[in-house]
Phi, psi and omega in degrees: 000133179292146180287164177300319179300315182298314180299317181297313183296314185282339172296320178291314183296320184279357180289345177275148176290343177231088185298327179296318178295319179301316181292320179298320177296319179299317180297320181292329179290324185274339184299124179056029182236097183281354182266345180265097190255125176289128186282057177231136176245126178273125185294152180300151180219135179291114185292348179276350180276144187290160176294334178297318177292327179301329183298345179263358181264088187294330182293315178294314181299316181297316181296314181299315182297316181297322180294309185293329178295337179271330190244337183275113186303327184278000182240007186293339181260008179269171173244171180299332181285345180273357191249136176239144184233132177231145176272136179254153172268177173100341180283116182280327182236006180222155166266130187249133176238127172270122180252124180241128178244133180253120181246126177266143184237137170079169181301323181296323180291323183295326184259357184291130178234003183259010177071026181295111184289346181289342181262012179212164175215160185248135175242151186223154170208169183242132177251124179253121176254121186282168170100009180294130176053046175057029182294338181293347174294325184262334187250127175274105186291332176296313179295317180302317180292320178297316180294315181298319179293319178298311182294327175299316178295334179269002181060035177246010180204166176306146179301133182267106186274329181165174188229144170237185192300323182230041176169193180211166177244134182216173178299140175256124179279090184295131179086356182276148178225150179284156174283173171245161184306326182292344180281344192283327184273156177293135180278164178304323180292326178290322179291327180286323180225102183302343180282347179289128183282154178185171182295325181301320178293318180294321181292314180296323178292318179297321178292323176299317178297318182297317183289344178277343184296139176259097182271124184295158177298146178092356179265310180270178179296321177240159179278172181302136180091353181244118179284132182270345186297329186293307179289323182299318180292323174304316181293316181298320178298318179296320180296313182294323179298326181280323187252016188295155176273122185296325179294318178296317180296326178296321178292323178294319178297324178296319178297320178300320179294324178297326180269010177073028182236035183293343180284348182253122178296156184300318183285327175298318180293316180297314181294322179295314180296322179293320177298322178294318178298315180299319182293329182273328186260330181259318191266325182287147181275133175264126187272352184261151181295316179296320179295320180295318179294322180297331181275351182303141179276124177228176170284129187233155178279308175074008173208045185277067178258169191302323181291342179259012177238113185256149176227152179210079186306322182284327183267327185250342186111153183297132177069006174283144182224162172226141178267143177228176173059085183255030186291339179254007186287162179164187180279123182205167174300137180300328179298327181293316180295317179293316179298321176297320178295322177295325175296327180286350172297334178275159186280066182282338180301320180261011181055038179234035184293135172249091189298322183292324184268329191257337178297140187306141174287169179301321180293321178293323177296315180298320178300311182300310184293322176302308180295323180296310183294329179298338178256315184289324182213067186299320180295318178297317181295318178298319180295317179297322180292319182291321183269003174076019181252012184295323182297314179296317180299312179301315181300314181292322178298313182295321177302318181290323177297315179299323178295317181289338176299335178298329179296323180298320178299321181287315185295310187277000000 
């Protein structure tokens, strides 16, 4: 039996004398539009359960199909029977569904019964369902949708097809795979010869493009020129203090005793250290040109870790990458975004980071910032190179980035 949602949606779609045209119009209305929300909520699903079991959950399948038929431009002429849904892994704060639609073309396709793939083609999109593991406590989904739609329009993120009550539909990068932490740093051959291509160059260039974007007021949590990390971290500390795991806190208290600081409670210590960081990084004046530029507030990704950096050598070209997942993005010091990325060179995804061995070397840092500035501020970089002050500038810039990397350790 069709669900109430399914009946409601298709009653609206079929009210047009040309349902395909009606759907195409619907898709155009939803494209890059985070305020036009389809009134459907996809029920939660345990991401550890197989896609095979998902095939028996008619409520989820019906909801997903109805949504994509309305918003995905390449699926507006399909029917529910043309669509297949698979659950994907890898989403840390979302449940991900890959939706594949098979469209048959021409008279031969209509009469084909031998499964001839030449008479059909497959289109795909990605459905993100929010709320995995209470992530909505930390992520403002309204802001995330506004940012994702904006970046889609700027061609700096997957195409934003549309939004429903607890998620969105976006472009699926077919054939793309995420990098691993070891891919992020410049290799010895790249350091020896800057003309050698590699992922480190692509990542620094992508970050440079992102930091150049002028995101209008009202899209991010704070407006241009205002860093959001300061207030956001205050809020996160309060949240963790309220919802903390007592067993984890007991281990933290034990660590404090090992360092001879048993007289200071864990929350007192965290708040004190955060206040000290704010006073040195936000309030104190930096006297160097490189340091001042590193502190400039730009639009930032803030989660540029390996799983959010995709590559597709056959489809995009060798070492070309695309950034995804902008749920933590916003206006922040550029040094913070770069410092956070340098922390992600270490294997933090599996909580097995070896900071001494994996954090970028001085030479790798200089390589990254050089490539970054060539995109983020090309005129400035050319001027520094011509007057012979680039080395001093790089050194001061990197010092400020390393200082801001301390915020990443506290936040995450």
